[in-house]
Amino acid sequence: MSVASAIRERDASQLPGKRDENWRWTDLRGLIRETPPASAAVDPRDVGQGPFEHLADQSLVVANGGPDARISLGAGEAKTIALRFLSRGSGSHTARAEVEVAAGGRLTLLESYEGDEGGYVAHAGIDVSLGEGATLERIVLAADGAEGVCVSETEVRFGEGADFGQSVFLSGARRQRIETRLAHPGHGAKVRMDGVYLLAGKRHADLTTVVTHAGTDGVTMQMAKGVVRDQARGVFQGRIVVTEGADRTDARMEHHALILSDRAEVDAKPELEIYADDVSCSHGNTVGALDEDALFYARQRGIPEAEAKALLTEAFIGEVVDRIAHEGAREVVRLWAAAGLMV
C-alpha cells in the first residue's frame, strides 16, 4: 500500500489513510475517492526557470512524472545541482530520482516542487546514497498549487564520516507531505534535519522524518518551525530511533509552531525511541501564539499590526533559515518567507 502504487494502478484503495498511524493527520484515502487519470506529458524544455536554477551548475527537470532523474558525483567531485519536480493540470503521476555521491564528494542539491492551480495528485520517490566522508546539503522548496496533492518520499543511506544537511520549506497544498527516512551509520557521521512550514488559507503541509541510529558516535540535530493562519493545518512527525549498541549517540530534536488564528491547527508528534544505554538525546515541542508583549512594543513604535506580526514571525523562522550553508539558496528562501508572511 503506497501512494506510488495507487497512482500506477489507479487504485485509490491503496492510498494511506487515517487508520495508518503514520498518515492519520494526512488522510489521502478519505480525500481521494478516485485516482485521476495519468497526467499529460509536458516537455521539460517548455517550463521556464525554477527558483534555484540561476545558482546551479546543472539543472534536471521532472515534469508530470518524467523523465526519471539520476545524479551521480564521483570521488572528490563537487557540484551544485537543481532538481525540479513540476506538476501541471489535474492528472496523476509518479516519478523517481536517484542521487549518488561517492566518497569525499560534495553535493548541494537545490530541490523544488512547483505546481500550478490544477487538482493533480503527484508522488516523487528519491533514493540517496552517500559514500564515506561525502557531504550533501539538500535544500527543498515545496511550492505546490492550492488544489494539488503532492507526496515526496526520500530514503537516505550513507557511509561513515558522511555529512547530511537538510532544510525543507513548505507552503502547503490541498495535501502536501515531504517525508525523509534516514539510516544513520554512526561512526562520526553527522545529520542536520531542519524544516519550516508557512501556511495560510486552507493549505495543509506534513513534515515527516525518521532517523534510525545503528552505529556508535552518531550525531543528529533537528529543528523544525511552523506558522499557520486562517484554516491551515500543519503536521510535524519526527522520530529518532537509537538501536541497541548505538552508544554515544547525540540526538536533539526541536519543533516549535505559532498559530495565528482560531481556526488554524498544528498536530505534532516528536518521538525518541532509545534502546541503548550511553546516549545523549532530547526533544522539545511548543505550540502557541505570538508574544503579545513584543507585538505591543512594536505597535508602540508606530509599526502597523500586520507588519509587526510579519517581523516577529520572520524572526521566529529566521533561526532555521540562517542554518542554510549555501548563501544564494538562503537568500531565495528568505524571499519565499517574506512573500508568505505578507499574505
mmCIF file of C-alpha atoms in Angstrom:
data_model
loop_
_atom_site.group_PDB
_atom_site.id
_atom_site.type_symbol
_atom_site.label_atom_id
_atom_site.label_comp_id
_atom_site.label_asym_id
_atom_site.label_seq_id
_atom_site.Cartn_x
_atom_site.Cartn_y
_atom_site.Cartn_z
ATOM 1 C CA MET A 1 0.000 0.000 0.000
ATOM 2 C CA SER A 2 1.563 3.252 -1.136
ATOM 3 C CA VAL A 3 0.908 6.485 -2.964
ATOM 4 C CA ALA A 4 3.094 5.376 -5.866
ATOM 5 C CA SER A 5 1.267 2.067 -6.404
ATOM 6 C CA ALA A 6 -2.120 3.776 -6.036
ATOM 7 C CA ILE A 7 -1.164 6.127 -8.883
ATOM 8 C CA ARG A 8 0.404 3.461 -11.081
ATOM 9 C CA GLU A 9 -2.554 1.089 -10.725
ATOM 10 C CA ARG A 10 -5.187 3.830 -10.492
ATOM 11 C CA ASP A 11 -6.459 2.194 -7.326
ATOM 12 C CA ALA A 12 -7.405 4.743 -4.657
ATOM 13 C CA SER A 13 -7.928 1.973 -2.084
ATOM 14 C CA GLN A 14 -4.119 1.655 -1.883
ATOM 15 C CA LEU A 15 -3.717 5.214 -0.643
ATOM 16 C CA PRO A 16 -2.694 5.603 3.013
ATOM 17 C CA GLY A 17 -5.373 6.947 5.321
ATOM 18 C CA LYS A 18 -6.146 7.920 8.884
ATOM 19 C CA ARG A 19 -6.124 4.303 10.050
ATOM 20 C CA ASP A 20 -2.415 4.181 9.180
ATOM 21 C CA GLU A 21 -0.608 5.602 12.213
ATOM 22 C CA ASN A 22 1.965 7.499 10.166
ATOM 23 C CA TRP A 23 -0.744 9.063 7.977
ATOM 24 C CA ARG A 24 -3.520 9.734 10.452
ATOM 25 C CA TRP A 25 -3.216 13.525 10.061
ATOM 26 C CA THR A 26 -2.746 13.408 6.278
ATOM 27 C CA ASP A 27 -5.625 11.200 5.220
ATOM 28 C CA LEU A 28 -5.330 10.658 1.468
ATOM 29 C CA ARG A 29 -7.739 7.737 1.295
ATOM 30 C CA GLY A 30 -10.523 9.824 2.770
ATOM 31 C CA LEU A 31 -9.722 12.732 0.466
ATOM 32 C CA ILE A 32 -9.280 10.990 -2.902
ATOM 33 C CA ARG A 33 -12.137 8.687 -3.855
ATOM 34 C CA GLU A 34 -10.871 8.017 -7.370
ATOM 35 C CA THR A 35 -7.317 8.259 -8.673
ATOM 36 C CA PRO A 36 -7.177 10.754 -11.562
ATOM 37 C CA PRO A 37 -6.033 9.522 -14.996
ATOM 38 C CA ALA A 38 -2.385 9.801 -15.928
ATOM 39 C CA SER A 39 -1.123 13.349 -16.334
ATOM 40 C CA ALA A 40 -0.475 14.654 -19.840
ATOM 41 C CA ALA A 41 3.140 14.718 -20.928
ATOM 42 C CA VAL A 42 4.964 18.030 -20.519
ATOM 43 C CA ASP A 43 8.110 18.938 -22.414
ATOM 44 C CA PRO A 44 10.681 19.890 -19.727
ATOM 45 C CA ARG A 45 12.171 22.384 -22.191
ATOM 46 C CA ASP A 46 8.987 24.484 -22.071
ATOM 47 C CA VAL A 47 8.604 25.069 -18.333
ATOM 48 C CA GLY A 48 10.632 28.221 -17.692
ATOM 49 C CA GLN A 49 13.157 28.729 -14.917
ATOM 50 C CA GLY A 50 12.864 27.359 -11.398
ATOM 51 C CA PRO A 51 13.643 29.141 -8.114
ATOM 52 C CA PHE A 52 17.201 27.817 -7.813
ATOM 53 C CA GLU A 53 18.367 27.324 -11.398
ATOM 54 C CA HIS A 54 20.457 30.504 -11.510
ATOM 55 C CA LEU A 55 22.524 29.082 -8.644
ATOM 56 C CA ALA A 56 23.213 25.636 -10.100
ATOM 57 C CA ASP A 57 25.940 24.096 -12.250
ATOM 58 C CA GLN A 58 23.319 21.769 -13.714
ATOM 59 C CA SER A 59 19.529 21.547 -13.725
ATOM 60 C CA LEU A 60 17.288 18.492 -14.043
ATOM 61 C CA VAL A 61 13.548 18.799 -14.653
ATOM 62 C CA VAL A 62 10.971 16.085 -13.965
ATOM 63 C CA ALA A 63 7.647 17.294 -15.377
ATOM 64 C CA ASN A 64 4.398 15.385 -14.707
ATOM 65 C CA GLY A 65 6.373 12.311 -13.719
ATOM 66 C CA GLY A 66 9.021 12.173 -16.406
ATOM 67 C CA PRO A 67 11.749 11.545 -17.148
ATOM 68 C CA ASP A 68 13.328 9.857 -14.131
ATOM 69 C CA ALA A 69 16.362 11.731 -12.816
ATOM 70 C CA ARG A 70 19.797 10.433 -11.887
ATOM 71 C CA ILE A 71 22.577 12.413 -10.213
ATOM 72 C CA SER A 72 25.994 10.842 -9.745
ATOM 73 C CA LEU A 73 29.116 12.530 -8.363
ATOM 74 C CA GLY A 74 32.496 10.833 -8.442
ATOM 75 C CA ALA A 75 35.022 10.642 -5.608
ATOM 76 C CA GLY A 76 36.087 14.112 -4.518
ATOM 77 C CA GLU A 77 33.834 15.855 -7.057
ATOM 78 C CA ALA A 78 31.847 18.961 -6.019
ATOM 79 C CA LYS A 79 28.684 20.304 -7.689
ATOM 80 C CA THR A 80 25.543 22.332 -7.143
ATOM 81 C CA ILE A 81 22.546 20.783 -8.932
ATOM 82 C CA ALA A 82 18.933 21.948 -9.196
ATOM 83 C CA LEU A 83 16.324 19.182 -9.256
ATOM 84 C CA ARG A 84 12.821 20.330 -10.167
ATOM 85 C CA PHE A 85 9.588 18.328 -9.861
ATOM 86 C CA LEU A 86 6.805 20.021 -11.801
ATOM 87 C CA SER A 87 3.084 19.244 -11.725
ATOM 88 C CA ARG A 88 0.720 20.613 -14.354
ATOM 89 C CA GLY A 89 -3.012 20.002 -14.793
ATOM 90 C CA SER A 90 -5.373 17.633 -12.978
ATOM 91 C CA GLY A 91 -3.918 14.192 -13.655
ATOM 92 C CA SER A 92 -1.811 11.889 -11.514
ATOM 93 C CA HIS A 93 1.837 10.940 -11.869
ATOM 94 C CA THR A 94 4.755 9.419 -10.011
ATOM 95 C CA ALA A 95 8.474 9.950 -10.557
ATOM 96 C CA ARG A 96 11.797 8.517 -9.432
ATOM 97 C CA ALA A 97 15.162 10.128 -8.744
ATOM 98 C CA GLU A 98 18.478 8.620 -7.689
ATOM 99 C CA VAL A 99 21.261 10.617 -6.054
ATOM 100 C CA GLU A 100 24.685 9.064 -5.527
ATOM 101 C CA VAL A 101 27.723 10.857 -4.102
ATOM 102 C CA ALA A 102 30.931 8.858 -3.975
ATOM 103 C CA ALA A 103 33.456 9.006 -1.130
ATOM 104 C CA GLY A 104 34.623 12.532 -0.412
ATOM 105 C CA GLY A 105 32.192 14.120 -2.895
ATOM 106 C CA ARG A 106 30.291 17.324 -2.103
ATOM 107 C CA LEU A 107 26.818 17.957 -3.494
ATOM 108 C CA THR A 108 24.496 20.894 -2.916
ATOM 109 C CA LEU A 109 21.066 19.724 -4.074
ATOM 110 C CA LEU A 110 18.547 22.502 -4.680
ATOM 111 C CA GLU A 111 15.234 20.676 -4.945
ATOM 112 C CA SER A 112 11.912 22.284 -5.764
ATOM 113 C CA TYR A 113 8.297 21.173 -6.148
ATOM 114 C CA GLU A 114 6.380 23.501 -8.431
ATOM 115 C CA GLY A 115 2.663 23.089 -9.104
ATOM 116 C CA ASP A 116 0.020 25.043 -10.979
ATOM 117 C CA GLU A 117 -3.614 25.505 -9.932
ATOM 118 C CA GLY A 118 -4.719 22.082 -11.208
ATOM 119 C CA GLY A 119 -6.068 19.312 -8.991
ATOM 120 C CA TYR A 120 -3.139 16.970 -9.612
ATOM 121 C CA VAL A 121 -2.005 14.025 -7.489
ATOM 122 C CA ALA A 122 1.790 13.757 -7.565
ATOM 123 C CA HIS A 123 4.346 11.467 -5.976
ATOM 124 C CA ALA A 124 8.140 11.525 -6.040
ATOM 125 C CA GLY A 125 10.383 8.761 -4.718
ATOM 126 C CA ILE A 126 14.043 9.652 -4.157
ATOM 127 C CA ASP A 127 16.926 7.338 -3.230
ATOM 128 C CA VAL A 128 20.058 8.989 -1.817
ATOM 129 C CA SER A 129 23.366 7.238 -1.266
ATOM 130 C CA LEU A 130 26.427 8.958 0.257
ATOM 131 C CA GLY A 131 29.855 7.378 0.325
ATOM 132 C CA GLU A 132 32.318 7.533 3.175
ATOM 133 C CA GLY A 133 33.168 11.144 4.040
ATOM 134 C CA ALA A 134 30.772 12.555 1.423
ATOM 135 C CA THR A 135 28.763 15.731 2.041
ATOM 136 C CA LEU A 136 25.244 16.569 0.884
ATOM 137 C CA GLU A 137 23.363 19.764 1.632
ATOM 138 C CA ARG A 138 19.761 19.339 0.462
ATOM 139 C CA ILE A 139 17.511 22.387 0.318
ATOM 140 C CA VAL A 140 13.869 21.701 -0.573
ATOM 141 C CA LEU A 141 11.361 24.390 -1.518
ATOM 142 C CA ALA A 142 7.857 22.959 -1.975
ATOM 143 C CA ALA A 143 5.553 25.424 -3.726
ATOM 144 C CA ASP A 144 2.545 23.432 -4.841
ATOM 145 C CA GLY A 145 -0.785 24.814 -6.019
ATOM 146 C CA ALA A 146 -3.637 25.175 -3.530
ATOM 147 C CA GLU A 147 -5.645 22.325 -5.154
ATOM 148 C CA GLY A 148 -2.731 19.940 -5.664
ATOM 149 C CA VAL A 149 -1.772 16.821 -3.725
ATOM 150 C CA CYS A 150 1.979 16.195 -3.535
ATOM 151 C CA VAL A 151 3.870 13.493 -1.658
ATOM 152 C CA SER A 152 7.660 13.183 -1.672
ATOM 153 C CA GLU A 153 9.340 10.194 -0.023
ATOM 154 C CA THR A 154 13.142 10.075 0.324
ATOM 155 C CA GLU A 155 15.332 7.254 1.604
ATOM 156 C CA VAL A 156 18.898 8.198 2.638
ATOM 157 C CA ARG A 157 21.794 5.815 3.252
ATOM 158 C CA PHE A 158 25.296 6.982 3.964
ATOM 159 C CA GLY A 159 28.736 5.866 4.973
ATOM 160 C CA GLU A 160 30.959 6.551 7.939
ATOM 161 C CA GLY A 161 32.062 10.150 8.367
ATOM 162 C CA ALA A 162 29.473 11.451 5.893
ATOM 163 C CA ASP A 163 27.646 14.735 6.491
ATOM 164 C CA PHE A 164 23.980 15.169 5.532
ATOM 165 C CA GLY A 165 22.227 18.521 5.957
ATOM 166 C CA GLN A 166 18.602 19.051 5.001
ATOM 167 C CA SER A 167 16.407 22.171 5.047
ATOM 168 C CA VAL A 168 12.779 21.793 3.921
ATOM 169 C CA PHE A 169 10.427 24.719 3.328
ATOM 170 C CA LEU A 170 6.716 24.091 2.788
ATOM 171 C CA SER A 171 3.917 26.406 1.691
ATOM 172 C CA GLY A 172 1.289 23.663 1.711
ATOM 173 C CA ALA A 173 -1.308 22.476 -0.780
ATOM 174 C CA ARG A 174 -4.608 20.629 -0.610
ATOM 175 C CA ARG A 175 -2.333 17.979 0.830
ATOM 176 C CA GLN A 176 1.467 18.209 0.831
ATOM 177 C CA ARG A 177 3.864 15.845 2.543
ATOM 178 C CA ILE A 178 7.660 15.745 2.493
ATOM 179 C CA GLU A 179 8.949 12.594 4.192
ATOM 180 C CA THR A 180 12.599 11.680 4.782
ATOM 181 C CA ARG A 181 13.835 8.385 6.193
ATOM 182 C CA LEU A 182 17.491 8.102 7.060
ATOM 183 C CA ALA A 183 19.629 5.137 8.091
ATOM 184 C CA HIS A 184 22.351 6.641 10.294
ATOM 185 C CA PRO A 185 25.555 4.561 10.434
ATOM 186 C CA GLY A 186 27.142 6.452 13.352
ATOM 187 C CA HIS A 187 30.971 6.425 13.383
ATOM 188 C CA GLY A 188 31.355 10.181 13.073
ATOM 189 C CA ALA A 189 28.586 10.728 10.528
ATOM 190 C CA LYS A 190 26.521 13.878 11.103
ATOM 191 C CA VAL A 191 22.921 14.723 10.273
ATOM 192 C CA ARG A 192 21.063 18.034 10.366
ATOM 193 C CA MET A 193 17.336 17.875 9.566
ATOM 194 C CA ASP A 194 15.606 21.262 9.542
ATOM 195 C CA GLY A 195 12.264 22.466 8.239
ATOM 196 C CA VAL A 196 9.754 25.317 8.112
ATOM 197 C CA TYR A 197 6.083 25.263 7.152
ATOM 198 C CA LEU A 198 4.404 28.571 6.440
ATOM 199 C CA LEU A 199 0.703 28.074 5.766
ATOM 200 C CA ALA A 200 -2.363 30.198 5.018
ATOM 201 C CA GLY A 201 -5.863 29.693 3.618
ATOM 202 C CA LYS A 202 -6.906 26.034 3.747
ATOM 203 C CA ARG A 203 -3.483 24.667 2.935
ATOM 204 C CA HIS A 204 -2.117 21.535 4.586
ATOM 205 C CA ALA A 205 1.544 20.546 4.985
ATOM 206 C CA ASP A 206 3.092 17.491 6.609
ATOM 207 C CA LEU A 207 6.788 17.320 7.520
ATOM 208 C CA THR A 208 7.714 13.772 8.486
ATOM 209 C CA THR A 209 11.182 12.435 9.323
ATOM 210 C CA VAL A 210 12.589 9.182 10.680
ATOM 211 C CA VAL A 211 16.268 8.813 11.642
ATOM 212 C CA THR A 212 17.499 5.399 12.755
ATOM 213 C CA HIS A 213 20.876 5.293 14.508
ATOM 214 C CA ALA A 214 22.546 1.913 14.082
ATOM 215 C CA GLY A 215 26.171 2.685 14.998
ATOM 216 C CA THR A 216 28.131 4.350 17.782
ATOM 217 C CA ASP A 217 29.087 8.049 17.915
ATOM 218 C CA GLY A 218 26.400 9.350 15.561
ATOM 219 C CA VAL A 219 25.067 12.902 15.669
ATOM 220 C CA THR A 220 21.601 14.185 14.646
ATOM 221 C CA MET A 221 20.413 17.763 15.116
ATOM 222 C CA GLN A 222 16.876 18.682 14.083
ATOM 223 C CA MET A 223 14.993 21.969 14.224
ATOM 224 C CA ALA A 224 11.532 22.497 12.712
ATOM 225 C CA LYS A 225 9.316 25.551 12.971
ATOM 226 C CA GLY A 226 5.868 26.341 11.646
ATOM 227 C CA VAL A 227 3.460 29.240 11.261
ATOM 228 C CA VAL A 228 -0.223 28.633 10.437
ATOM 229 C CA ARG A 229 -3.085 31.053 9.932
ATOM 230 C CA ASP A 230 -6.662 31.119 8.570
ATOM 231 C CA GLN A 231 -7.851 27.485 8.339
ATOM 232 C CA ALA A 232 -4.461 25.974 7.536
ATOM 233 C CA ARG A 233 -3.140 22.797 9.139
ATOM 234 C CA GLY A 234 0.481 21.954 9.861
ATOM 235 C CA VAL A 235 1.728 18.471 10.737
ATOM 236 C CA PHE A 236 5.126 17.583 12.177
ATOM 237 C CA GLN A 237 6.125 13.986 12.824
ATOM 238 C CA GLY A 238 9.724 13.427 13.848
ATOM 239 C CA ARG A 239 11.086 10.137 15.119
ATOM 240 C CA ILE A 240 14.656 9.334 16.160
ATOM 241 C CA VAL A 241 15.403 5.694 16.875
ATOM 242 C CA VAL A 242 18.604 4.661 18.671
ATOM 243 C CA THR A 243 19.066 0.933 18.274
ATOM 244 C CA GLU A 244 20.764 -1.369 20.771
ATOM 245 C CA GLY A 245 24.512 -0.824 20.764
ATOM 246 C CA ALA A 246 24.394 2.650 19.150
ATOM 247 C CA ASP A 247 26.178 4.074 22.168
ATOM 248 C CA ARG A 248 27.367 7.659 22.485
ATOM 249 C CA THR A 249 24.667 8.829 20.078
ATOM 250 C CA ASP A 250 23.991 12.559 20.353
ATOM 251 C CA ALA A 251 20.495 13.374 19.038
ATOM 252 C CA ARG A 252 18.394 16.501 19.589
ATOM 253 C CA MET A 253 15.032 17.430 18.102
ATOM 254 C CA GLU A 254 13.032 20.631 18.406
ATOM 255 C CA HIS A 255 9.665 21.607 16.947
ATOM 256 C CA HIS A 256 8.018 24.953 17.619
ATOM 257 C CA ALA A 257 4.925 26.416 15.969
ATOM 258 C CA LEU A 258 2.874 29.593 16.007
ATOM 259 C CA ILE A 259 -0.897 29.549 15.482
ATOM 260 C CA LEU A 260 -2.089 32.934 14.249
ATOM 261 C CA SER A 261 -5.840 32.325 14.038
ATOM 262 C CA ASP A 262 -8.515 30.420 15.946
ATOM 263 C CA ARG A 263 -9.319 28.005 13.114
ATOM 264 C CA ALA A 264 -5.747 27.047 12.217
ATOM 265 C CA GLU A 265 -4.335 23.768 13.554
ATOM 266 C CA VAL A 266 -0.994 22.149 14.316
ATOM 267 C CA ASP A 267 -0.500 18.454 15.026
ATOM 268 C CA ALA A 268 2.918 17.450 16.302
ATOM 269 C CA LYS A 269 4.412 14.134 17.277
ATOM 270 C CA PRO A 270 8.126 14.274 18.222
ATOM 271 C CA GLU A 271 9.372 10.844 19.312
ATOM 272 C CA LEU A 272 12.545 9.311 20.716
ATOM 273 C CA GLU A 273 12.896 5.521 20.782
ATOM 274 C CA ILE A 274 16.059 4.595 22.664
ATOM 275 C CA TYR A 275 17.351 1.056 23.084
ATOM 276 C CA ALA A 276 20.957 1.949 24.031
ATOM 277 C CA ASP A 277 22.261 2.978 27.461
ATOM 278 C CA ASP A 278 25.022 5.519 26.918
ATOM 279 C CA VAL A 279 23.358 8.253 24.830
ATOM 280 C CA SER A 280 22.565 11.966 24.976
ATOM 281 C CA CYS A 281 19.132 12.562 23.449
ATOM 282 C CA SER A 282 16.410 15.163 23.911
ATOM 283 C CA HIS A 283 13.390 16.679 22.220
ATOM 284 C CA GLY A 284 11.250 19.759 22.719
ATOM 285 C CA ASN A 285 7.898 20.831 21.336
ATOM 286 C CA THR A 286 5.877 24.043 21.769
ATOM 287 C CA VAL A 287 2.765 25.364 20.034
ATOM 288 C CA GLY A 288 1.495 28.840 20.869
ATOM 289 C CA ALA A 289 0.723 32.369 19.732
ATOM 290 C CA LEU A 290 2.855 35.433 19.063
ATOM 291 C CA ASP A 291 4.325 37.168 22.098
ATOM 292 C CA GLU A 292 1.730 39.837 22.937
ATOM 293 C CA ASP A 293 4.299 41.999 24.755
ATOM 294 C CA ALA A 294 6.624 42.049 21.747
ATOM 295 C CA LEU A 295 3.672 42.878 19.492
ATOM 296 C CA PHE A 296 2.606 45.678 21.855
ATOM 297 C CA TYR A 297 6.069 47.272 21.884
ATOM 298 C CA ALA A 298 6.277 47.074 18.077
ATOM 299 C CA ARG A 299 2.897 48.826 17.807
ATOM 300 C CA GLN A 300 4.063 51.464 20.300
ATOM 301 C CA ARG A 301 6.933 52.256 17.920
ATOM 302 C CA GLY A 302 4.456 53.025 15.153
ATOM 303 C CA ILE A 303 4.725 49.733 13.254
ATOM 304 C CA PRO A 304 1.363 48.670 11.782
ATOM 305 C CA GLU A 305 -0.023 45.450 13.275
ATOM 306 C CA ALA A 306 0.274 43.369 10.091
ATOM 307 C CA GLU A 307 3.879 44.464 9.585
ATOM 308 C CA ALA A 308 4.717 43.879 13.248
ATOM 309 C CA LYS A 309 3.335 40.322 13.064
ATOM 310 C CA ALA A 310 5.333 39.685 9.879
ATOM 311 C CA LEU A 311 8.541 40.940 11.522
ATOM 312 C CA LEU A 312 8.039 38.767 14.603
ATOM 313 C CA THR A 313 7.232 35.632 12.599
ATOM 314 C CA GLU A 314 10.182 36.295 10.266
ATOM 315 C CA ALA A 315 12.462 36.416 13.310
ATOM 316 C CA PHE A 316 10.812 33.220 14.607
ATOM 317 C CA ILE A 317 11.615 31.164 11.497
ATOM 318 C CA GLY A 318 14.882 33.015 10.804
ATOM 319 C CA GLU A 319 16.798 30.698 13.108
ATOM 320 C CA VAL A 320 16.113 27.818 10.706
ATOM 321 C CA VAL A 321 16.769 29.817 7.533
ATOM 322 C CA ASP A 322 20.133 31.002 8.884
ATOM 323 C CA ARG A 323 21.313 27.383 9.162
ATOM 324 C CA ILE A 324 21.365 27.019 5.337
ATOM 325 C CA ALA A 325 25.024 26.984 4.361
ATOM 326 C CA HIS A 326 24.533 27.930 0.680
ATOM 327 C CA GLU A 327 24.319 31.728 0.602
ATOM 328 C CA GLY A 328 22.349 32.019 -2.651
ATOM 329 C CA ALA A 329 19.797 29.412 -1.605
ATOM 330 C CA ARG A 330 19.452 31.091 1.776
ATOM 331 C CA GLU A 331 18.520 34.337 0.035
ATOM 332 C CA VAL A 332 15.946 32.566 -2.182
ATOM 333 C CA VAL A 333 14.349 31.101 0.941
ATOM 334 C CA ARG A 334 14.320 34.489 2.675
ATOM 335 C CA LEU A 335 12.374 35.963 -0.265
ATOM 336 C CA TRP A 336 9.969 32.999 -0.192
ATOM 337 C CA ALA A 337 9.400 33.545 3.533
ATOM 338 C CA ALA A 338 8.904 37.292 3.162
ATOM 339 C CA ALA A 339 6.273 36.730 0.470
ATOM 340 C CA GLY A 340 4.491 34.128 2.593
ATOM 341 C CA LEU A 341 4.444 36.280 5.698
ATOM 342 C CA MET A 342 2.832 39.211 3.934
ATOM 343 C CA VAL A 343 -0.156 37.137 2.671
#
